[in-house]
Amino acid sequence: MFRIALITAALVAGAAHAQDLDALKADTRKNALPVLPKVVGMMQETVAAKGPVEAIPVCKEKAPELLREQAAKTGWEMRRVSLKTRNPERGTPDVWEARQLADFNIRAANGEKIETLETGEVVTENGKQVYRYIRAIPVGDVCLKCHGPADKLDAGLKAQLAKSYPHDSAFGYEKGQIRGALTVKRPL
């Protein structure tokens, strides 16, 4: 009888934990993801009005600024990361993020839609529990202006990218690939 009660308690605790994780993921998604369409919209507007060279500051300065503003509202750490970074100081993934990005690539290769690739989990960092969340960012048409095959980029744009990002490796993408991810770390 005691064993059945113990098993039942473990199952109930596991279900409650899963609900808590689902709630954390939903709340994180609701409060973090609205930044992404804002960035894409700014990029599209700038590229259409002024061209890709003038859009470089949007990606380099405006997008991180939007993330900082949202992070200040929520109290969470937020940033964009990629396995092929344009700005290694800001965009190099940590071990957890790199593992998730690699998993996203496998999942996408197995047919999952990039727009739905996300994961979240509770981890312990420096003795404290935090919720880690990551959502894939797909390569869209506007992304290809600066992140497409290097041999297809305009020489002036390449020169400006080299000047703005001396250690750039974020070329060679095709539409529909994973450009990187939005990642969130929130204290619990």
GROMACS .gro file of C-alpha atoms in nm:
model
  188
    1MET     CA    1   0.000   0.000   0.000
    2PHE     CA    2   0.281   0.239   0.094
    3ARG     CA    3   0.454   0.167  -0.238
    4ILE     CA    4   0.137   0.254  -0.436
    5ALA     CA    5   0.101   0.578  -0.241
    6LEU     CA    6   0.465   0.664  -0.313
    7ILE     CA    7   0.425   0.594  -0.684
    8THR     CA    8   0.103   0.797  -0.696
    9ALA     CA    9   0.271   1.089  -0.519
   10ALA     CA   10   0.564   1.076  -0.764
   11LEU     CA   11   0.328   1.075  -1.062
   12VAL     CA   12   0.129   1.370  -0.925
   13ALA     CA   13   0.451   1.561  -0.855
   14GLY     CA   14   0.576   1.487  -1.206
   15ALA     CA   15   0.250   1.610  -1.361
   16ALA     CA   16   0.260   1.926  -1.147
   17HIS     CA   17   0.621   1.987  -1.253
   18ALA     CA   18   0.525   1.947  -1.621
   19GLN     CA   19   0.241   2.197  -1.575
   20ASP     CA   20   0.482   2.440  -1.407
   21LEU     CA   21   0.725   2.405  -1.699
   22ASP     CA   22   0.442   2.457  -1.949
   23ALA     CA   23   0.334   2.770  -1.761
   24LEU     CA   24   0.692   2.903  -1.752
   25LYS     CA   25   0.732   2.839  -2.124
   26ALA     CA   26   0.401   3.007  -2.209
   27ASP     CA   27   0.479   3.311  -1.993
   28THR     CA   28   0.832   3.340  -2.132
   29ARG     CA   29   0.704   3.308  -2.488
   30LYS     CA   30   0.437   3.575  -2.425
   31ASN     CA   31   0.684   3.824  -2.279
   32ALA     CA   32   0.993   3.758  -2.493
   33LEU     CA   33   0.881   3.674  -2.845
   34PRO     CA   34   0.713   4.007  -2.933
   35VAL     CA   35   1.064   4.151  -2.973
   36LEU     CA   36   1.135   3.935  -3.280
   37PRO     CA   37   0.865   4.074  -3.514
   38LYS     CA   38   0.967   4.426  -3.409
   39VAL     CA   39   1.326   4.356  -3.519
   40VAL     CA   40   1.213   4.199  -3.848
   41GLY     CA   41   0.979   4.490  -3.913
   42MET     CA   42   1.254   4.747  -3.851
   43MET     CA   43   1.486   4.554  -4.081
   44GLN     CA   44   1.227   4.530  -4.359
   45GLU     CA   45   1.143   4.900  -4.337
   46THR     CA   46   1.506   5.008  -4.335
   47VAL     CA   47   1.611   4.779  -4.620
   48ALA     CA   48   1.314   4.893  -4.831
   49ALA     CA   49   1.372   5.263  -4.763
   50LYS     CA   50   1.750   5.290  -4.743
   51GLY     CA   51   1.906   4.958  -4.848
   52PRO     CA   52   2.092   4.683  -4.663
   53VAL     CA   53   2.398   4.891  -4.571
   54GLU     CA   54   2.177   5.129  -4.372
   55ALA     CA   55   2.011   4.829  -4.202
   56ILE     CA   56   2.337   4.717  -4.038
   57PRO     CA   57   2.289   4.954  -3.740
   58VAL     CA   58   1.937   4.817  -3.692
   59CYS     CA   59   2.073   4.465  -3.639
   60LYS     CA   60   2.382   4.582  -3.454
   61GLU     CA   61   2.231   4.847  -3.225
   62LYS     CA   62   1.851   4.864  -3.242
   63ALA     CA   63   1.778   4.491  -3.198
   64PRO     CA   64   1.998   4.459  -2.886
   65GLU     CA   65   1.840   4.780  -2.755
   66LEU     CA   66   1.491   4.628  -2.792
   67LEU     CA   67   1.610   4.317  -2.610
   68ARG     CA   68   1.762   4.529  -2.331
   69GLU     CA   69   1.435   4.722  -2.295
   70GLN     CA   70   1.233   4.401  -2.269
   71ALA     CA   71   1.488   4.252  -2.029
   72ALA     CA   72   1.456   4.560  -1.808
   73LYS     CA   73   1.076   4.518  -1.802
   74THR     CA   74   1.092   4.149  -1.713
   75GLY     CA   75   1.411   4.123  -1.508
   76TRP     CA   76   1.534   3.847  -1.739
   77GLU     CA   77   1.850   3.814  -1.947
   78MET     CA   78   1.769   3.812  -2.319
   79ARG     CA   79   1.990   3.794  -2.626
   80ARG     CA   80   2.026   3.655  -2.975
   81VAL     CA   81   2.281   3.380  -3.037
   82SER     CA   82   2.400   3.180  -3.336
   83LEU     CA   83   2.639   2.901  -3.422
   84LYS     CA   84   2.771   3.132  -3.698
   85THR     CA   85   2.810   3.464  -3.522
   86ARG     CA   86   2.827   3.806  -3.674
   87ASN     CA   87   2.920   3.970  -3.344
   88PRO     CA   88   3.104   3.712  -3.128
   89GLU     CA   89   3.101   3.940  -2.821
   90ARG     CA   90   2.721   3.940  -2.807
   91GLY     CA   91   2.611   3.639  -3.007
   92THR     CA   92   2.832   3.347  -2.911
   93PRO     CA   93   2.618   3.081  -2.745
   94ASP     CA   94   2.709   2.931  -2.411
   95VAL     CA   95   2.724   2.551  -2.380
   96TRP     CA   96   2.351   2.513  -2.307
   97GLU     CA   97   2.253   2.738  -2.600
   98ALA     CA   98   2.496   2.565  -2.841
   99ARG     CA   99   2.352   2.227  -2.745
  100GLN     CA  100   1.996   2.353  -2.807
  101LEU     CA  101   2.092   2.509  -3.143
  102ALA     CA  102   2.254   2.184  -3.253
  103ASP     CA  103   1.938   1.998  -3.146
  104PHE     CA  104   1.725   2.247  -3.340
  105ASN     CA  105   1.930   2.174  -3.654
  106ILE     CA  106   1.868   1.801  -3.610
  107ARG     CA  107   1.498   1.854  -3.547
  108ALA     CA  108   1.469   2.080  -3.854
  109ALA     CA  109   1.652   1.820  -4.066
  110ASN     CA  110   1.393   1.568  -3.946
  111GLY     CA  111   1.110   1.787  -4.073
  112GLU     CA  112   1.008   2.006  -3.779
  113LYS     CA  113   0.910   2.361  -3.877
  114ILE     CA  114   1.176   2.609  -3.771
  115GLU     CA  115   0.911   2.858  -3.659
  116THR     CA  116   0.804   2.612  -3.387
  117LEU     CA  117   1.146   2.508  -3.258
  118GLU     CA  118   1.176   2.604  -2.893
  119THR     CA  119   1.263   2.448  -2.563
  120GLY     CA  120   1.283   2.545  -2.199
  121GLU     CA  121   1.405   2.385  -1.882
  122VAL     CA  122   1.495   2.461  -1.525
  123VAL     CA  123   1.868   2.441  -1.461
  124THR     CA  124   2.092   2.520  -1.165
  125GLU     CA  125   2.353   2.790  -1.220
  126ASN     CA  126   2.581   2.906  -0.941
  127GLY     CA  127   2.363   2.723  -0.690
  128LYS     CA  128   2.041   2.896  -0.804
  129GLN     CA  129   1.761   2.767  -1.020
  130VAL     CA  130   1.689   2.955  -1.341
  131TYR     CA  131   1.455   2.888  -1.629
  132ARG     CA  132   1.633   2.872  -1.965
  133TYR     CA  133   1.429   2.924  -2.282
  134ILE     CA  134   1.540   2.932  -2.643
  135ARG     CA  135   1.346   2.985  -2.967
  136ALA     CA  136   1.487   2.936  -3.317
  137ILE     CA  137   1.499   3.233  -3.553
  138PRO     CA  138   1.445   3.130  -3.917
  139VAL     CA  139   1.622   3.295  -4.209
  140GLY     CA  140   1.372   3.510  -4.397
  141ASP     CA  141   1.400   3.713  -4.714
  142VAL     CA  142   1.523   4.026  -4.535
  143CYS     CA  143   1.794   3.821  -4.358
  144LEU     CA  144   1.939   3.706  -4.689
  145LYS     CA  145   2.036   4.062  -4.780
  146CYS     CA  146   2.326   4.039  -4.533
  147HIS     CA  147   2.342   3.673  -4.435
  148GLY     CA  148   2.309   3.500  -4.773
  149PRO     CA  149   2.593   3.346  -4.975
  150ALA     CA  150   2.900   3.572  -4.945
  151ASP     CA  151   2.967   3.563  -5.319
  152LYS     CA  152   2.621   3.711  -5.386
  153LEU     CA  153   2.654   4.010  -5.153
  154ASP     CA  154   2.722   4.354  -5.295
  155ALA     CA  155   3.086   4.463  -5.257
  156GLY     CA  156   2.989   4.782  -5.070
  157LEU     CA  157   2.776   4.585  -4.829
  158LYS     CA  158   3.056   4.332  -4.773
  159ALA     CA  159   3.298   4.614  -4.698
  160GLN     CA  160   3.061   4.773  -4.447
  161LEU     CA  161   2.990   4.439  -4.281
  162ALA     CA  162   3.365   4.374  -4.251
  163LYS     CA  163   3.410   4.717  -4.097
  164SER     CA  164   3.118   4.673  -3.854
  165TYR     CA  165   3.189   4.309  -3.772
  166PRO     CA  166   3.560   4.221  -3.811
  167HIS     CA  167   3.508   3.859  -3.695
  168ASP     CA  168   3.191   3.791  -3.894
  169SER     CA  169   3.105   3.432  -3.985
  170ALA     CA  170   2.731   3.477  -4.042
  171PHE     CA  171   2.721   3.420  -4.418
  172GLY     CA  172   2.602   3.141  -4.642
  173TYR     CA  173   2.247   3.102  -4.518
  174GLU     CA  174   1.950   3.007  -4.731
  175LYS     CA  175   1.588   3.097  -4.670
  176GLY     CA  176   1.428   2.862  -4.421
  177GLN     CA  177   1.745   2.768  -4.234
  178ILE     CA  178   1.804   2.846  -3.868
  179ARG     CA  179   1.983   3.180  -3.840
  180GLY     CA  180   2.013   3.158  -3.463
  181ALA     CA  181   1.788   3.190  -3.162
  182LEU     CA  182   1.638   3.418  -2.907
  183THR     CA  183   1.748   3.299  -2.566
  184VAL     CA  184   1.613   3.390  -2.224
  185LYS     CA  185   1.740   3.324  -1.876
  186ARG     CA  186   1.497   3.406  -1.597
  187PRO     CA  187   1.556   3.365  -1.223
  188LEU     CA  188   1.315   3.151  -1.027
   0.00000   0.00000   0.00000
